[in-house]
Short mmCIF file of C-alpha atoms in Angstrom, two decimals:
data_model
loop_
_atom_site.label_atom_id
_atom_site.label_comp_id
_atom_site.label_asym_id
_atom_site.label_seq_id
_atom_site.Cartn_x
_atom_site.Cartn_y
_atom_site.Cartn_z
CA MET A 1 63.28 -92.53 -130.90
CA PHE A 2 67.09 -93.22 -130.95
CA ASP A 3 67.57 -91.33 -127.77
CA GLY A 4 67.80 -94.45 -125.41
CA VAL A 5 70.73 -94.88 -122.94
CA SER A 6 70.93 -98.71 -122.40
CA ASN A 7 72.33 -101.60 -124.09
CA PHE A 8 68.75 -102.37 -125.51
CA SER A 9 68.15 -98.87 -127.07
CA GLN A 10 69.54 -99.50 -130.40
CA SER A 11 67.66 -102.88 -131.18
CA THR A 12 64.38 -101.71 -129.58
CA ASP A 13 64.52 -98.52 -131.74
CA LEU A 14 65.44 -100.29 -134.79
CA ALA A 15 62.48 -102.73 -134.59
CA PHE A 16 60.19 -99.89 -133.76
CA PHE A 17 61.49 -97.75 -136.72
CA PHE A 18 61.19 -100.73 -139.19
CA THR A 19 57.54 -101.24 -138.06
CA LEU A 20 56.53 -97.67 -138.25
CA VAL A 21 58.07 -97.17 -141.90
CA VAL A 22 56.34 -100.20 -143.07
CA SER A 23 53.00 -99.13 -141.51
CA ILE A 24 53.21 -95.66 -143.07
CA PHE A 25 54.26 -96.92 -146.49
CA PHE A 26 51.25 -99.28 -146.58
CA LEU A 27 48.89 -96.61 -145.18
CA VAL A 28 49.83 -94.15 -147.88
CA LEU A 29 49.77 -97.04 -150.56
CA ILE A 30 46.48 -98.41 -149.59
CA THR A 31 44.74 -94.93 -149.39
CA VAL A 32 46.14 -93.88 -152.74
CA LEU A 33 44.99 -97.00 -154.53
CA MET A 34 41.59 -96.69 -152.77
CA ILE A 35 41.24 -93.18 -153.93
CA TYR A 36 42.28 -94.23 -157.64
CA PHE A 37 40.01 -97.09 -157.73
CA VAL A 38 36.87 -95.07 -156.41
CA ILE A 39 37.54 -92.67 -159.24
CA LYS A 40 38.44 -94.91 -161.93
CA TYR A 41 35.37 -97.39 -161.30
CA ASN A 42 32.73 -95.04 -160.19
CA ARG A 43 29.29 -95.38 -161.68
CA LYS A 44 29.48 -92.68 -164.22
CA ARG A 45 32.43 -94.00 -165.70
CA ASN A 46 31.57 -97.68 -165.25
CA PRO A 47 27.68 -97.89 -165.27
CA LYS A 48 27.84 -101.70 -165.58
CA ALA A 49 30.02 -103.76 -163.31
CA THR A 50 32.90 -106.07 -164.96
CA ASN A 51 34.27 -109.03 -163.51
CA VAL A 52 38.11 -108.85 -162.92
CA HIS A 53 39.71 -112.19 -163.16
CA HIS A 54 42.69 -113.25 -161.14
CA ASN A 55 46.27 -112.24 -161.58
CA THR A 56 48.89 -114.77 -160.73
CA ALA A 57 51.86 -112.36 -160.71
CA LEU A 58 49.95 -109.80 -158.62
CA GLU A 59 48.65 -112.45 -156.10
CA VAL A 60 52.06 -113.68 -155.49
CA THR A 61 53.53 -110.34 -155.11
CA TRP A 62 50.96 -109.20 -152.39
CA THR A 63 51.56 -112.66 -150.43
CA VAL A 64 55.34 -112.92 -150.58
CA ILE A 65 56.29 -109.33 -149.80
CA PRO A 66 53.95 -108.94 -146.69
CA THR A 67 55.33 -112.42 -145.48
CA ILE A 68 58.91 -111.16 -145.73
CA LEU A 69 58.12 -107.92 -144.03
CA VAL A 70 56.49 -109.77 -141.21
CA LEU A 71 59.34 -112.32 -140.72
CA ILE A 72 61.69 -109.28 -140.61
CA MET A 73 59.49 -107.91 -137.71
CA PHE A 74 59.42 -111.26 -135.85
CA TRP A 75 63.20 -111.57 -136.31
CA LEU A 76 63.99 -108.16 -134.79
CA GLY A 77 61.50 -108.83 -131.99
CA TRP A 78 62.74 -112.27 -131.37
CA THR A 79 66.49 -111.30 -131.22
CA GLY A 80 65.67 -108.46 -128.98
CA TYR A 81 63.69 -110.76 -126.71
CA LEU A 82 66.47 -113.28 -126.47
CA ASP A 83 69.01 -110.52 -125.55
CA GLN A 84 66.74 -109.29 -122.76
CA SER A 85 66.33 -112.90 -121.60
CA ARG A 86 70.01 -113.88 -121.36
CA ILE A 87 70.91 -112.79 -117.71
CA PRO A 88 74.53 -112.00 -117.55
CA GLU A 89 76.91 -113.13 -114.84
CA ASN A 90 78.76 -111.10 -112.37
CA ALA A 91 76.21 -108.40 -112.69
CA LEU A 92 74.91 -106.02 -109.68
CA THR A 93 71.76 -107.78 -108.31
CA ILE A 94 69.03 -105.31 -106.81
CA ASP A 95 65.77 -106.38 -105.33
CA VAL A 96 62.80 -104.17 -106.38
CA GLN A 97 59.67 -104.24 -104.45
CA ALA A 98 56.49 -102.99 -105.79
CA GLN A 99 53.32 -101.86 -103.80
CA MET A 100 50.67 -99.30 -104.07
CA TRP A 101 51.97 -96.83 -104.98
CA LYS A 102 55.81 -96.85 -104.75
CA TRP A 103 58.88 -98.59 -105.54
CA SER A 104 61.83 -99.61 -103.09
CA PHE A 105 65.18 -100.99 -103.66
CA LYS A 106 67.29 -103.20 -101.70
CA TYR A 107 71.34 -103.72 -102.59
CA PRO A 108 73.35 -106.86 -101.98
CA ASN A 109 74.87 -105.50 -98.88
CA GLY A 110 71.32 -104.78 -97.43
CA LYS A 111 71.06 -101.08 -98.12
CA GLN A 112 67.51 -99.89 -98.92
CA THR A 113 66.57 -96.88 -100.77
CA ASP A 114 63.17 -95.47 -102.41
CA THR A 115 65.18 -94.18 -105.42
CA LEU A 116 67.24 -96.47 -107.56
CA TYR A 117 70.87 -95.87 -108.01
CA VAL A 118 73.05 -97.67 -110.55
CA PRO A 119 76.63 -97.47 -111.72
CA LEU A 120 77.55 -96.51 -115.32
CA ASN A 121 78.47 -99.18 -117.76
CA LYS A 122 77.81 -102.14 -115.45
CA ASP A 123 75.22 -104.97 -115.83
CA VAL A 124 72.41 -104.47 -113.36
CA VAL A 125 69.86 -107.32 -112.58
CA LEU A 126 66.54 -106.36 -111.08
CA ASN A 127 64.70 -109.03 -109.08
CA LEU A 128 60.97 -107.87 -109.31
CA HIS A 129 58.39 -108.60 -106.96
CA SER A 130 55.08 -107.35 -105.79
CA ILE A 131 53.42 -107.42 -102.31
CA ASP A 132 49.94 -106.52 -103.26
CA VAL A 133 48.67 -106.12 -106.85
CA ASN A 134 49.96 -106.43 -110.39
CA HIS A 135 52.40 -103.65 -111.59
CA ALA A 136 54.89 -102.95 -114.36
CA PHE A 137 58.44 -101.79 -114.08
CA TYR A 138 58.95 -99.30 -116.93
CA VAL A 139 62.15 -97.21 -117.58
CA PRO A 140 61.31 -95.64 -121.16
CA LYS A 141 65.02 -94.43 -121.67
CA PHE A 142 66.37 -97.76 -120.98
CA ARG A 143 63.70 -99.50 -123.30
CA ILE A 144 62.72 -102.05 -120.64
CA LYS A 145 59.29 -102.80 -119.22
CA LYS A 146 58.54 -106.02 -117.13
CA ASP A 147 55.19 -106.84 -115.58
CA VAL A 148 55.42 -107.55 -111.86
CA TYR A 149 53.15 -109.96 -110.14
CA PRO A 150 52.44 -111.04 -106.53
CA ASN A 151 53.80 -114.20 -105.34
CA GLN A 152 56.01 -114.44 -108.51
CA LYS A 153 59.72 -113.46 -109.00
CA ARG A 154 60.36 -111.57 -112.25
CA THR A 155 63.81 -110.53 -113.67
CA ALA A 156 64.95 -107.76 -115.74
CA TRP A 157 68.31 -106.27 -116.59
CA PHE A 158 70.03 -103.51 -118.33
CA ASN A 159 73.26 -101.74 -118.86
CA ALA A 160 73.22 -97.86 -118.64
CA LYS A 161 75.40 -95.98 -121.08
CA GLU A 162 74.93 -92.28 -120.00
CA VAL A 163 75.00 -90.59 -116.71
CA GLY A 164 71.90 -88.98 -115.74
CA SER A 165 68.53 -89.27 -114.13
CA TYR A 166 65.65 -90.96 -115.87
CA ASP A 167 62.08 -91.86 -115.17
CA ILE A 168 60.72 -95.12 -113.56
CA ALA A 169 56.97 -95.54 -114.02
CA CYS A 170 54.42 -98.15 -113.22
CA ALA A 171 52.92 -99.27 -116.65
CA GLU A 172 50.11 -101.33 -115.28
CA TYR A 173 46.92 -99.77 -113.90
CA CYS A 174 47.30 -100.57 -110.02
CA GLY A 175 44.71 -98.60 -108.32
CA LEU A 176 43.48 -95.12 -107.47
CA ASN A 177 46.92 -93.53 -107.19
CA HIS A 178 48.48 -95.38 -110.03
CA SER A 179 49.41 -92.15 -111.82
CA TYR A 180 51.67 -91.05 -108.92
CA MET A 181 53.78 -94.27 -108.94
CA TYR A 182 56.75 -92.67 -110.40
CA ASN A 183 60.20 -92.67 -109.29
CA LYS A 184 63.82 -91.97 -110.61
CA VAL A 185 67.00 -94.08 -111.58
CA TYR A 186 70.19 -92.27 -111.16
CA VAL A 187 73.21 -93.38 -113.27
CA ILE A 188 76.54 -92.36 -111.78
CA PRO A 189 80.22 -93.24 -112.10
CA GLU A 190 81.03 -96.65 -110.78
CA ASN A 191 83.74 -95.30 -108.19
CA GLU A 192 80.93 -92.90 -106.83
CA PHE A 193 78.49 -95.65 -106.67
CA ASN A 194 80.76 -98.04 -104.80
CA ALA A 195 81.73 -95.18 -102.28
CA TRP A 196 78.06 -94.54 -101.60
CA LEU A 197 77.03 -98.27 -101.46
CA ASN A 198 79.67 -98.99 -98.85
CA SER A 199 78.93 -95.95 -96.61
CA PRO A 200 75.96 -95.11 -94.33
CA ALA A 201 75.17 -92.00 -96.48
CA LYS A 202 71.50 -91.99 -97.85
CA TYR A 203 72.40 -90.41 -101.11
CA PRO A 204 75.55 -90.55 -103.16
CA GLY A 205 76.13 -86.85 -102.88
CA GLU A 206 76.47 -87.00 -99.16
CA VAL A 207 79.57 -89.26 -99.52
CA LEU A 208 81.21 -86.76 -102.00
CA ALA A 209 80.82 -83.65 -99.65
CA SER A 210 84.62 -83.30 -99.78
CA ASP A 211 84.77 -83.53 -103.54
CA THR A 212 83.12 -80.55 -104.88
CA VAL A 213 83.67 -81.30 -108.50
CA SER A 214 82.03 -84.74 -108.20
CA ASN A 215 79.61 -83.68 -105.57
CA LYS A 216 78.35 -80.90 -108.11
CA SER A 217 77.98 -83.62 -110.77
CA VAL A 218 75.85 -85.83 -108.45
CA ASN A 219 73.59 -82.99 -107.43
CA GLU A 220 73.14 -81.68 -110.87
CA LEU A 221 71.35 -84.96 -111.58
CA LYS A 222 68.46 -84.31 -109.16
#
């Protein structure tokens, strides 16, 4: 938690953390109260059952507080959903094809790869589609997950904030080798990305062969 590297990391982690804290609080509270009442009202101490009448203040409290907490959870989730639904203009658009059991990526100039490369601090829009069964494009470090269906175009976007390599997984069971449907997304400086995109090189490191410092930085990501 709180180790994400995209523009959605903070809001997603906040919603998760708030829900976790509330859940743990009520788990402990309910457990303690249950044990307390079991001891206090056991048969030895209370051989004859007594009827407990209503308590207006208590009933209002246990209705209002959970309602407020649920509304806060909804607000955190709703604002996060809206942020991920607003596709930015002037973003880099990449077509992502899912099939059993691999991902492939096509860039605006027609370049195709089996590994995703994206520039640092730039909005990236992914047009997702499947050619066979249901899949789900999932990058845990970016806090994004999108279902991918056949005959249906889906869209996701992100802005990566740290250079590095991060896992891509399929989060929807898609057949016998579903567990092998892993890949990588490499976040590299924008100048290196542009140099690679406009060259015939297959990998960004090949473009930077004459630049030992930059080449080393790219190779270290692999």
